[in-house]
Tab-separated table of C-alpha atoms in Angstrom:
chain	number	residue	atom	x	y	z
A	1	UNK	CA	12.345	-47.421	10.010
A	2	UNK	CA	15.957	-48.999	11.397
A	3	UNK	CA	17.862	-46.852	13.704
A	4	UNK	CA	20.417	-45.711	10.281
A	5	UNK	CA	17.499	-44.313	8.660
A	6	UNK	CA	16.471	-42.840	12.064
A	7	UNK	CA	20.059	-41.254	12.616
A	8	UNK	CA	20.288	-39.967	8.667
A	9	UNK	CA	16.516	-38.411	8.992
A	10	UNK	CA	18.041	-36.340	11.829
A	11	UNK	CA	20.862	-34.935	10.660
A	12	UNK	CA	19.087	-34.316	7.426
A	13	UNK	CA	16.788	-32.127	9.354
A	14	UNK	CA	18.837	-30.636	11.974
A	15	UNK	CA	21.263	-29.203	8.373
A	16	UNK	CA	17.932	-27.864	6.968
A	17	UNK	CA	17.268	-26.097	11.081
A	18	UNK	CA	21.193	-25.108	10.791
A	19	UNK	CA	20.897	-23.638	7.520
A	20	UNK	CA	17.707	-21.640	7.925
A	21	UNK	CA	19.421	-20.845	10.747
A	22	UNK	CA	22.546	-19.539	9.140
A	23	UNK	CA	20.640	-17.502	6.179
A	24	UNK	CA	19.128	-15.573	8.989
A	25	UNK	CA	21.408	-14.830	11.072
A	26	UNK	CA	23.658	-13.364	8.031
A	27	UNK	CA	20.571	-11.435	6.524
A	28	UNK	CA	20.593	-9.796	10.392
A	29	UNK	CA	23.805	-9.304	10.209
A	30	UNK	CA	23.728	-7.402	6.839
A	31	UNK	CA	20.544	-6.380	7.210
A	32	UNK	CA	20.324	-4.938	3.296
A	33	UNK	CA	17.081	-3.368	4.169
A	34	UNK	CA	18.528	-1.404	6.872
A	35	UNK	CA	15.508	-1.623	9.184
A	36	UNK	CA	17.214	-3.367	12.357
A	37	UNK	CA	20.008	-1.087	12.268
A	38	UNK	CA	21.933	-3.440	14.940
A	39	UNK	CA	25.398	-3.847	13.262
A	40	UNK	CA	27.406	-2.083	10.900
A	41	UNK	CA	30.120	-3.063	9.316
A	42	UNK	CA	32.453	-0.404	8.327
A	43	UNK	CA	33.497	-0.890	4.193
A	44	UNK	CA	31.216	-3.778	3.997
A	45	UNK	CA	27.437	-2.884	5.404
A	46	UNK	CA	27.586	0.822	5.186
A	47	UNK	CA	25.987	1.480	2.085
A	48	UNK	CA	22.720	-0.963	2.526
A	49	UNK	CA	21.263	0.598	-1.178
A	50	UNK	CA	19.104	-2.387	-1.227
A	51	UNK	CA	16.683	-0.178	1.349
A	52	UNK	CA	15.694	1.830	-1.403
A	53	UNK	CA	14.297	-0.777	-3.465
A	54	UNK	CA	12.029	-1.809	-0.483
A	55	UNK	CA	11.670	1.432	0.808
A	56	UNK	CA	8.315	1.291	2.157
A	57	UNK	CA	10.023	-1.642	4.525
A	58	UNK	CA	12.451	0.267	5.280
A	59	UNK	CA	10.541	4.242	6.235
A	60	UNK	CA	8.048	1.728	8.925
A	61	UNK	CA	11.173	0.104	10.294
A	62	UNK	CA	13.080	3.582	10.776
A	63	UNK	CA	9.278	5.023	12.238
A	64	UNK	CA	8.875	2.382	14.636
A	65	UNK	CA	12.540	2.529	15.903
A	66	UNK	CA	13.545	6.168	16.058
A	67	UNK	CA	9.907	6.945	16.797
A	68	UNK	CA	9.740	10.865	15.373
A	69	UNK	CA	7.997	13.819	16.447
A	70	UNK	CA	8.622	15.565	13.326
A	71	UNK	CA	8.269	13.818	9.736
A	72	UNK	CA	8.292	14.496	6.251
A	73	UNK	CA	5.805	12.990	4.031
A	74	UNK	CA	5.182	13.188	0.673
A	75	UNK	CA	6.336	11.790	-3.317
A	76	UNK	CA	10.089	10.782	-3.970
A	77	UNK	CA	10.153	14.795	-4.614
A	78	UNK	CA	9.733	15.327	-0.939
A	79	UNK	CA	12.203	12.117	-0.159
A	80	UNK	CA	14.813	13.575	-2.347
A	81	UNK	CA	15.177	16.791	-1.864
A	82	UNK	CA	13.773	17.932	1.487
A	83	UNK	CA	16.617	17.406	5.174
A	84	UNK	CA	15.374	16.426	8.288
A	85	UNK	CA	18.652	18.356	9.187
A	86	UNK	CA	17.485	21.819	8.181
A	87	UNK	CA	17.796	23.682	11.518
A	88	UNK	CA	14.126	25.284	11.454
A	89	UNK	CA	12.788	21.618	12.439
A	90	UNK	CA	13.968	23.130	15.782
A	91	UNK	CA	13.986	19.109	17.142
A	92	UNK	CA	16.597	16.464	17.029
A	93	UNK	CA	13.796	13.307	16.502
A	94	UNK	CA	13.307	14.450	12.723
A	95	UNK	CA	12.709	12.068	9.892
A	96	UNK	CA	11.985	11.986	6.263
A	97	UNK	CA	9.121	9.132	6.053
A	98	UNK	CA	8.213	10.356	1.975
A	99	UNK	CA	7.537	7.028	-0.194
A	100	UNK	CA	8.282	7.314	-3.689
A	101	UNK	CA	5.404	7.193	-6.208
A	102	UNK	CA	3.293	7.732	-3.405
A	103	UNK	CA	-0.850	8.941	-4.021
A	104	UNK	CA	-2.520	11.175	-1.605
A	105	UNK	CA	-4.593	7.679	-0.188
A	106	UNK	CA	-1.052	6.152	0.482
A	107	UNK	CA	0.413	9.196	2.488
A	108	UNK	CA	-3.130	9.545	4.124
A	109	UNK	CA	-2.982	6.251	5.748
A	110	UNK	CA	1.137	6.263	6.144
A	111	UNK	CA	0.748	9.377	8.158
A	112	UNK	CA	-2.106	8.165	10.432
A	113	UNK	CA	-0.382	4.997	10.906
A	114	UNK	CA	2.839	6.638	11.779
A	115	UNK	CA	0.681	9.225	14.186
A	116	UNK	CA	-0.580	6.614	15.771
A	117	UNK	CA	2.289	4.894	16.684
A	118	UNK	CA	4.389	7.838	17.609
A	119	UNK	CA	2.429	11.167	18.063
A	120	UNK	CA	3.556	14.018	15.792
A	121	UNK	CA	4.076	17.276	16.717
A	122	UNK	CA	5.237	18.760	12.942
A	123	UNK	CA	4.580	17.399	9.494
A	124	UNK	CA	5.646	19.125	6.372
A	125	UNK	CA	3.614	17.658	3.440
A	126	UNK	CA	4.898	17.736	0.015
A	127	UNK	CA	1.986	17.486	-2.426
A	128	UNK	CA	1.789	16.621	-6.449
A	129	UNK	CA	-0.142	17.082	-8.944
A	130	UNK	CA	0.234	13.278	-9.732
A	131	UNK	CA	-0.305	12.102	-6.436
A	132	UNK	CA	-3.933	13.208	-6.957
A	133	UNK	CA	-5.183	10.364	-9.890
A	134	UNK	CA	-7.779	8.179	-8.118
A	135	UNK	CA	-6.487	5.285	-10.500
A	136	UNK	CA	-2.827	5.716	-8.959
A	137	UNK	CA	-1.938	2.184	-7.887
A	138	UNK	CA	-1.351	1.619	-3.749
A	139	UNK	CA	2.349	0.921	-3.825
A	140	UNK	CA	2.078	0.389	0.256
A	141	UNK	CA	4.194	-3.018	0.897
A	142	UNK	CA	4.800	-4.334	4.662
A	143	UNK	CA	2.962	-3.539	7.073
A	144	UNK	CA	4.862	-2.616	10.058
A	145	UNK	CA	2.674	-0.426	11.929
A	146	UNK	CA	-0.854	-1.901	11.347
A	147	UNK	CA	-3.062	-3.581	13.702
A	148	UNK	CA	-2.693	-7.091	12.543
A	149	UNK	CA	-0.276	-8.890	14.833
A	150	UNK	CA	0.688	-12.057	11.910
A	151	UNK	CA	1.183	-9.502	9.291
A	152	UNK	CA	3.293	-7.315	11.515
A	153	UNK	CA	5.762	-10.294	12.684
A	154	UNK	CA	5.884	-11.568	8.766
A	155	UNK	CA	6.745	-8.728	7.383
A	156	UNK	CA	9.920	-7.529	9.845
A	157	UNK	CA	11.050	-11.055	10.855
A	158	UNK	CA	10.490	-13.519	7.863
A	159	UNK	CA	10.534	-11.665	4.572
A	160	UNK	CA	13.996	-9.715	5.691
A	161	UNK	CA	15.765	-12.764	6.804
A	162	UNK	CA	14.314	-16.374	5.336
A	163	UNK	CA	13.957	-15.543	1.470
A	164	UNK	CA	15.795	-16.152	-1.160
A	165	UNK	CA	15.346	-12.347	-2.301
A	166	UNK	CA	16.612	-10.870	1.075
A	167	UNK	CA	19.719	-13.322	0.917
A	168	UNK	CA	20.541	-12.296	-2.675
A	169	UNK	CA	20.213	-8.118	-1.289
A	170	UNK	CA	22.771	-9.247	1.585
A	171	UNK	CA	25.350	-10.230	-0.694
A	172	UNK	CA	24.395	-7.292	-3.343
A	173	UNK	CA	24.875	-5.332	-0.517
A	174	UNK	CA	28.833	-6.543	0.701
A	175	UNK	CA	29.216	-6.372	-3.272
A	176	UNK	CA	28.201	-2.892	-4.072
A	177	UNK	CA	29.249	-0.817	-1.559
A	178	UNK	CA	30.056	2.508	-4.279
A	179	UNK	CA	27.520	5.049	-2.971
A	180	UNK	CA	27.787	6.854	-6.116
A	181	UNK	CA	26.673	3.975	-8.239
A	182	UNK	CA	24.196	2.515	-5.544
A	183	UNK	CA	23.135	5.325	-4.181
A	184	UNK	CA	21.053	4.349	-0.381
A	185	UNK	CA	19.517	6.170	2.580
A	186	UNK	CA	20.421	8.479	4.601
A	187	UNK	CA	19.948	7.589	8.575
A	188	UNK	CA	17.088	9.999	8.859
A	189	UNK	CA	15.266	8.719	5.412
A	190	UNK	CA	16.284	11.198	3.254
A	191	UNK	CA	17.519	9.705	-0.178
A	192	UNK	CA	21.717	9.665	-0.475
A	193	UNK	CA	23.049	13.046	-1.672
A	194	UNK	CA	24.563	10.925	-4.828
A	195	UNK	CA	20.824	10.197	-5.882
A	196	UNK	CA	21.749	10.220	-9.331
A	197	UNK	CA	25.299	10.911	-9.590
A	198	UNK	CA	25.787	7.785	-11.968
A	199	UNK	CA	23.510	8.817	-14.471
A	200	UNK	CA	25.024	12.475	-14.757
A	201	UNK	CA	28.006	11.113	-15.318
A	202	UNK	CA	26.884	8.837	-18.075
A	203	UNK	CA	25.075	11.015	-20.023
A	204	UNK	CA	24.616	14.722	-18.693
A	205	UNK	CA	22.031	16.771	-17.333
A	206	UNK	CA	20.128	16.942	-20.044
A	207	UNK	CA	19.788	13.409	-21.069
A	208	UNK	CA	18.971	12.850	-17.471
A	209	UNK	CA	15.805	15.178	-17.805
A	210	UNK	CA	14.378	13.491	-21.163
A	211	UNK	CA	14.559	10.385	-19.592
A	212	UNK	CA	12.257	11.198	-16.163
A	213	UNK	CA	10.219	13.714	-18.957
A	214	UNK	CA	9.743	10.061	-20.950
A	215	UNK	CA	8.692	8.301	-18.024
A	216	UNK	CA	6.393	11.152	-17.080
A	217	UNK	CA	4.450	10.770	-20.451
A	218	UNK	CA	4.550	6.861	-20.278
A	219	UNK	CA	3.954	6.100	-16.618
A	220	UNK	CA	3.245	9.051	-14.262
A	221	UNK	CA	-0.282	10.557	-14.590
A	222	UNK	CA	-2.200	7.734	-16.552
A	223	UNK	CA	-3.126	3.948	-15.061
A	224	UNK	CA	-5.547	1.807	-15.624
A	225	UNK	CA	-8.496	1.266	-15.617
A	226	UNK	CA	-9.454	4.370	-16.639
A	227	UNK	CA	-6.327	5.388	-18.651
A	228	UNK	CA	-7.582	9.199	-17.595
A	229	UNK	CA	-6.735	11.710	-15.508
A	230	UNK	CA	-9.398	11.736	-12.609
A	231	UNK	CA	-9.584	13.457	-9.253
A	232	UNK	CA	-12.641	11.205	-8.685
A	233	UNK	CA	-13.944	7.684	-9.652
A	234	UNK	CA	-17.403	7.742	-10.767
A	235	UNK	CA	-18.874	4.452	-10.035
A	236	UNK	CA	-17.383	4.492	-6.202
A	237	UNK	CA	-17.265	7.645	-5.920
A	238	UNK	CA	-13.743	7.664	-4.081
A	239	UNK	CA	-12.524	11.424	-4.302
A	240	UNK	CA	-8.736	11.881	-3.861
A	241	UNK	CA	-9.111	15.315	-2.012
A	242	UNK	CA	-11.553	13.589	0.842
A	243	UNK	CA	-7.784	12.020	1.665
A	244	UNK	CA	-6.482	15.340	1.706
A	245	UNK	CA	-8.949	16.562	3.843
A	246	UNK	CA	-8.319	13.906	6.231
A	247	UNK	CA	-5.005	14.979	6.600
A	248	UNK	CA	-5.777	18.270	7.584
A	249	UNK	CA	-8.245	17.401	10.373
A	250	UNK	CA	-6.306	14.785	11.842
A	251	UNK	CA	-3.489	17.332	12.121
A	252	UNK	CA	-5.874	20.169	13.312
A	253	UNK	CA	-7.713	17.882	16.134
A	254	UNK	CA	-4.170	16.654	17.219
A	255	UNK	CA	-2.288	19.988	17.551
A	256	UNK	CA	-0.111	19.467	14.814
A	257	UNK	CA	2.045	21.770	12.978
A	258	UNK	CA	1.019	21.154	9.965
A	259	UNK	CA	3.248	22.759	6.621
A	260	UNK	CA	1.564	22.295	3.118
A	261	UNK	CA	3.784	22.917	-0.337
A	262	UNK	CA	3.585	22.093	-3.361
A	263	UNK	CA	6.721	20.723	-4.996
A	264	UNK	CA	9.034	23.153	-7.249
A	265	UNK	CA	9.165	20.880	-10.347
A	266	UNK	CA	11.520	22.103	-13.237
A	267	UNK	CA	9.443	23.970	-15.706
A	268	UNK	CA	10.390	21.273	-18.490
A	269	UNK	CA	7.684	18.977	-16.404
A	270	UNK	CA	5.175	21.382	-16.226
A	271	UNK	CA	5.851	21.704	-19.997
A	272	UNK	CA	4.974	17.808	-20.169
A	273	UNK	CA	1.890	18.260	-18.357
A	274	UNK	CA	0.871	20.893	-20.642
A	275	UNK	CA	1.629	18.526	-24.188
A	276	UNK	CA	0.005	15.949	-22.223
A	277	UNK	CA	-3.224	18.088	-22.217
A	278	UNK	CA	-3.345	17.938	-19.045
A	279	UNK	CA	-3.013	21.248	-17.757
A	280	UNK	CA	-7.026	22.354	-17.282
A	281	UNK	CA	-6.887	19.312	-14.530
A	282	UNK	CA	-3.583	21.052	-13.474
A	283	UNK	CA	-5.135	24.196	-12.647
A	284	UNK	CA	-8.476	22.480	-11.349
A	285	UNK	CA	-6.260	20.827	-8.835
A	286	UNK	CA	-5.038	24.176	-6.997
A	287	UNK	CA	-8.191	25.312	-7.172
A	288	UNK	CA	-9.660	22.290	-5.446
A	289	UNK	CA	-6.640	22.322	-3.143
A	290	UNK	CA	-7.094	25.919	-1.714
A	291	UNK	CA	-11.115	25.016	-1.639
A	292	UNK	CA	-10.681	22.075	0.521
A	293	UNK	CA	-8.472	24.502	2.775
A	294	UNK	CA	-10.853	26.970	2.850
A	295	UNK	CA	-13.806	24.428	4.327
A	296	UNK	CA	-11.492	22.987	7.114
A	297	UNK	CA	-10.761	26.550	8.068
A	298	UNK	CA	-14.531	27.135	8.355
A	299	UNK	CA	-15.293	24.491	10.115
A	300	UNK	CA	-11.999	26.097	13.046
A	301	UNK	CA	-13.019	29.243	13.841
A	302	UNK	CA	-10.901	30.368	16.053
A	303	UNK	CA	-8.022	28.836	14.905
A	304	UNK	CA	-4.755	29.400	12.852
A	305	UNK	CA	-5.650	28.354	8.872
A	306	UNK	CA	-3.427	25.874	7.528
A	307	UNK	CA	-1.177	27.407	4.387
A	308	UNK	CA	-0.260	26.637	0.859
A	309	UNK	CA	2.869	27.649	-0.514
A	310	UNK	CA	3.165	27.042	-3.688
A	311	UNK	CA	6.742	26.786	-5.181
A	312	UNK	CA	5.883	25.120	-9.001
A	313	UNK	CA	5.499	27.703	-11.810
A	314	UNK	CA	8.491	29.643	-14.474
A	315	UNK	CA	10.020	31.170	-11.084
A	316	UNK	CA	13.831	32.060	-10.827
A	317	UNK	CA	14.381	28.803	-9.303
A	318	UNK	CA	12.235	26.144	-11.440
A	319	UNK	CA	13.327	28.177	-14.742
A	320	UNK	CA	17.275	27.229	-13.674
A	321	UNK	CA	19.121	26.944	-17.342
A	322	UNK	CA	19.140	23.089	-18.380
A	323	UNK	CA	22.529	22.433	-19.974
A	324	UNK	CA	22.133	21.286	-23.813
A	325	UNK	CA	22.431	17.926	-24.832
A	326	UNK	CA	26.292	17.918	-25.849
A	327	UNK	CA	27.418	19.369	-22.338
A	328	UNK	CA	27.508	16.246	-20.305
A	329	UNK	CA	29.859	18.276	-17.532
A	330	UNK	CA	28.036	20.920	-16.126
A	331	UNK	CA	25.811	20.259	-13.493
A	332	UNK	CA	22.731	22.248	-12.448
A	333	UNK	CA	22.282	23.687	-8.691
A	334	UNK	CA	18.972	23.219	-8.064
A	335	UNK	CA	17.797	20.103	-10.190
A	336	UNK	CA	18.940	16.590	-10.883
A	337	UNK	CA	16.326	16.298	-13.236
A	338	UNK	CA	12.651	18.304	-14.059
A	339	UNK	CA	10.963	16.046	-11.384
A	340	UNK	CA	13.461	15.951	-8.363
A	341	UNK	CA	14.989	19.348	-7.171
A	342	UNK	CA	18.600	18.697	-5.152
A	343	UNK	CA	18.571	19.658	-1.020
A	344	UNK	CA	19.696	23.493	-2.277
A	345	UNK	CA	16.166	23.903	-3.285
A	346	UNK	CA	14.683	21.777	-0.556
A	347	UNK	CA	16.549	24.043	1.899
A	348	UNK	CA	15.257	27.049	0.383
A	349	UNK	CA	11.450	25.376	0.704
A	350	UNK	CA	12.173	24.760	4.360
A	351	UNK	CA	13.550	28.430	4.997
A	352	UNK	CA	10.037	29.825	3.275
A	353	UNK	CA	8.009	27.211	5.180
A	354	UNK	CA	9.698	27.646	8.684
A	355	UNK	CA	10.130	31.528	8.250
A	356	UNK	CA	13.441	31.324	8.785
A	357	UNK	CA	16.345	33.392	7.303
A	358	UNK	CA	20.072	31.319	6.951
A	359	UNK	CA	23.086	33.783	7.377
A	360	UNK	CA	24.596	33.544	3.146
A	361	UNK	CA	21.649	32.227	1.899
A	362	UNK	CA	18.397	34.093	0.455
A	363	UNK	CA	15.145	32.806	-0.519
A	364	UNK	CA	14.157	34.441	-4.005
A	365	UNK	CA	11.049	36.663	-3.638
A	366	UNK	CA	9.144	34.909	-6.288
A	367	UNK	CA	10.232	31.497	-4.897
A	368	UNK	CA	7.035	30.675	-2.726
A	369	UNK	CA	3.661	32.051	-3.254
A	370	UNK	CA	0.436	31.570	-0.796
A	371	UNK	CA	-2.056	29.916	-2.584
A	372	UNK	CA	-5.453	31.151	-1.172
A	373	UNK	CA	-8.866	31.162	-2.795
A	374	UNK	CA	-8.797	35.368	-2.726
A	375	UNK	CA	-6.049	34.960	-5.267
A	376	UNK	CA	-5.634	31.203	-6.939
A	377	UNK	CA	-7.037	32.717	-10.059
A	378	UNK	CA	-4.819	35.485	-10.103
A	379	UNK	CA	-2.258	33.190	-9.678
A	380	UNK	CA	-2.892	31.190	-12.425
A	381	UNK	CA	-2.969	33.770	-15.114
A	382	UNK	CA	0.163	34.717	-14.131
A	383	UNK	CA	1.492	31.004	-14.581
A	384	UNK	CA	-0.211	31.214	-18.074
A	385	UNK	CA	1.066	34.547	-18.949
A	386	UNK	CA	4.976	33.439	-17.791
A	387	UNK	CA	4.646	29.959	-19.089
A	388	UNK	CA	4.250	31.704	-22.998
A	389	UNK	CA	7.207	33.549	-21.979
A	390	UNK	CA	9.245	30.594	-20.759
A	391	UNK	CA	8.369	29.237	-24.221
A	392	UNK	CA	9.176	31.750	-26.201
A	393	UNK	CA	12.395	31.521	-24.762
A	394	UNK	CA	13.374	27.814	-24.548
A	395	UNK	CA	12.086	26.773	-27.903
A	396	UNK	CA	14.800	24.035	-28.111
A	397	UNK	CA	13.199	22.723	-24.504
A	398	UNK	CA	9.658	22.640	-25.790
A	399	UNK	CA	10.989	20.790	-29.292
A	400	UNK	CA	12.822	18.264	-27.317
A	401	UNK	CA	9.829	17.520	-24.825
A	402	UNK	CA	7.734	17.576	-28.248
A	403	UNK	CA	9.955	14.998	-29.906
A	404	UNK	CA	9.491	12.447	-26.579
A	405	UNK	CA	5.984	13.553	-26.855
A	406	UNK	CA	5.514	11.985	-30.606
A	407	UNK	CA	7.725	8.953	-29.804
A	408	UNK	CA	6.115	7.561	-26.708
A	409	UNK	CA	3.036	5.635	-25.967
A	410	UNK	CA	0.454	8.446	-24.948
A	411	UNK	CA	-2.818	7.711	-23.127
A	412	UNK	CA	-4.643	11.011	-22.878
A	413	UNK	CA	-8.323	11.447	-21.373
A	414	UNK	CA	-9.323	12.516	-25.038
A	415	UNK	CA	-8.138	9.261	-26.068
């Protein structure tokens, strides 16, 4: 090779260095995942919305920096609608670490992870009936916080800055900067207050609802292989509520304050559940909740039993009014659609978890029941009796949910 070829073989690769180079440094810069949180360009970098599209990226970044002593964990339910603000947190190092579509194995190993790096003094735990399938794919992404030291480096220091995906959510980012229409994170991980602003406004309320209901039939309590709703797999024997459990005495070894709730879904979803034919498994799935909380408690005498609240179930806030179909103005207080409920409702979970009463605002009385095994079944048949009720009243809301019913793809266990 002659010295030209030489010279031209070196330039050639110190424009590939420069370039790699370049298309890192300007991923850093706009850092569309928001997990290095170093700069922030006013009008141009403040709304990073690509974060929630790699959100599980995002939550370990925020955990390892701001390193919490109190977290939320749970569904998108949890990450929507629940503020690390809310003043009964009674700490300033509060964040909202919920991953959407999340199953009980996910937020079993998320929380120990997140433990582990930074030791956790209070946990609220939002829990689903969903969350429970065995079958429920492992959305988990980067690994952050995990023991392997390759894996770790990859995923915050080559994935966010040297592909062609990150590079396309940097300029996404500089373009899209309307929080309303690209709705982000908030700095302590709870989901943007203009979560789904856009879609009320093109559409309604009501629209809004049939299409999370539609998703709901199609994609939230049915996977493969199974195409069933199972607590348990029978061949491995893998039992969803063995994650639960682990929760529990991880929390009570470590001293943790540990709040348990399970999320105030719009009646219109439990109503899906129910067409689904799903609601025996529904009510098997307190029942094993409340038993699993009864055997950790045996195994602590001595100490404080962990609590259920239970805030799902034709009460005066998950029976709010949905506007009809041809009122695309008004907007509901409590819901932005029968699966997430806005911060108002969060808020009033936190006061009845924390015990806490806010000067001008009340907690219903039949907002939040304790869900014990002295008076699940009681419980229950009271959710039966005020579910006919709730029917008998909204027969436009069950013939609506009835007409996505017979128009989706449904995969039932009878199937």
């Amino acid at each position: 090779m002659n010295k030209v070829h030489r010279l031209w073989c070196w330039k050639a690769i110190l424009l590939i260095w420069l370039s790699i180079v370049g298309v890192g440094s300007f991923n850093f810069l706009i850092d569309p995942y928001a997990i290095y949180g170093a700069f922030d360009l006013f009008g141009l970098t403040t709304n990073r919305h690509g974060a929630t599209s790699n959100s599980r990226l995002h939550k370990a970044a925020l955990a390892i920096r701001k390193r919490p002593s109190a977290a939320v964990f749970g569904s998108s339910r949890a990450e929507v609608g629940l503020s690390p603000a809310h003043p009964g947190w009674e700490s300033d190092s509060v964040l909202n670490l919920s991953l959407p579509g999340a199953g009980i194995e996910e937020v079993r190993t998320w929380f120990l992870k997140v433990h582990r790096h930074a030791p956790l003094k209070k946990v609220v735990l939002g829990l689903d009936f969903f969350m429970f399938n065995v079958d429920k794919p492992d959305y988990s992404g980067p690994d952050l916080v995990g023991n392997q030291r390759w894996a770790r480096f990859r995923s915050r220091w080559i994935m966010p800055l040297f592909t062609v995906d990150a590079l396309r959510a940097s300029f996404s980012t500089l373009m899209q900067q309307d929080p309303i229409r690209y709705p982000g994170y908030r700095p302590d991980g709870q989901v943007s207050h203009w979560f789904k602003e856009k879609s009320l406004r093109h559409g309604g309320q009501n629209r809004t609802f049939q299409r999370i209901e539609a998703h709901a039939m199609t994609g939230m309590y049915f996977f493969p292989p199974s195409m069933e709703f199972r607590f348990a797999d029978p061949q491995s024997g893998a039992d969803t509520f063995e994650a639960f459990g682990e929760i529990l005495q991880t929390a009570r070894r470590d001293g943790i304050a540990l709040h348990l709730f399970l999320s105030p879904n719009h009646d219109r979803m439990l109503e899906v559940i129910s067409q689904l034919g799903l609601w025996p498994q529904y009510e098997e799935w307190k029942r094993r909740l409340v038993g699993v909380l009864q055997e950790e408690a045996a195994s602590s005498p001595g100490s404080t039993a962990f609590t259920l609240w239970d805030f799902s179930g034709f009460n005066s806030v998950t029976s709010e009014e949905v506007p009809p179909t041809e009122d695309s103005q008004t907007r509901m207080r409590y819901y932005w659609e029968g699966s997430h409920y806005r911060s108002e409702a969060g808020d009033l979970v936190l006061d009845r978890l924390f015990g806490i009463s806010i000067p001008g605002r009340s907690v219903p009385e039949d907002f939040g029941k304790l869900l014990t095994t002295g008076n699940v079944e009681d419980l229950l048949a009271e959710t039966r009796r005020r579910q006919v009720l709730w029917r008998n009243r909204h027969p436009a809301d069950v013939n609506q949910i009835s007409g996505l019913t017979s128009s989706s793809v449904i995969h039932s266990p009878e199937d």
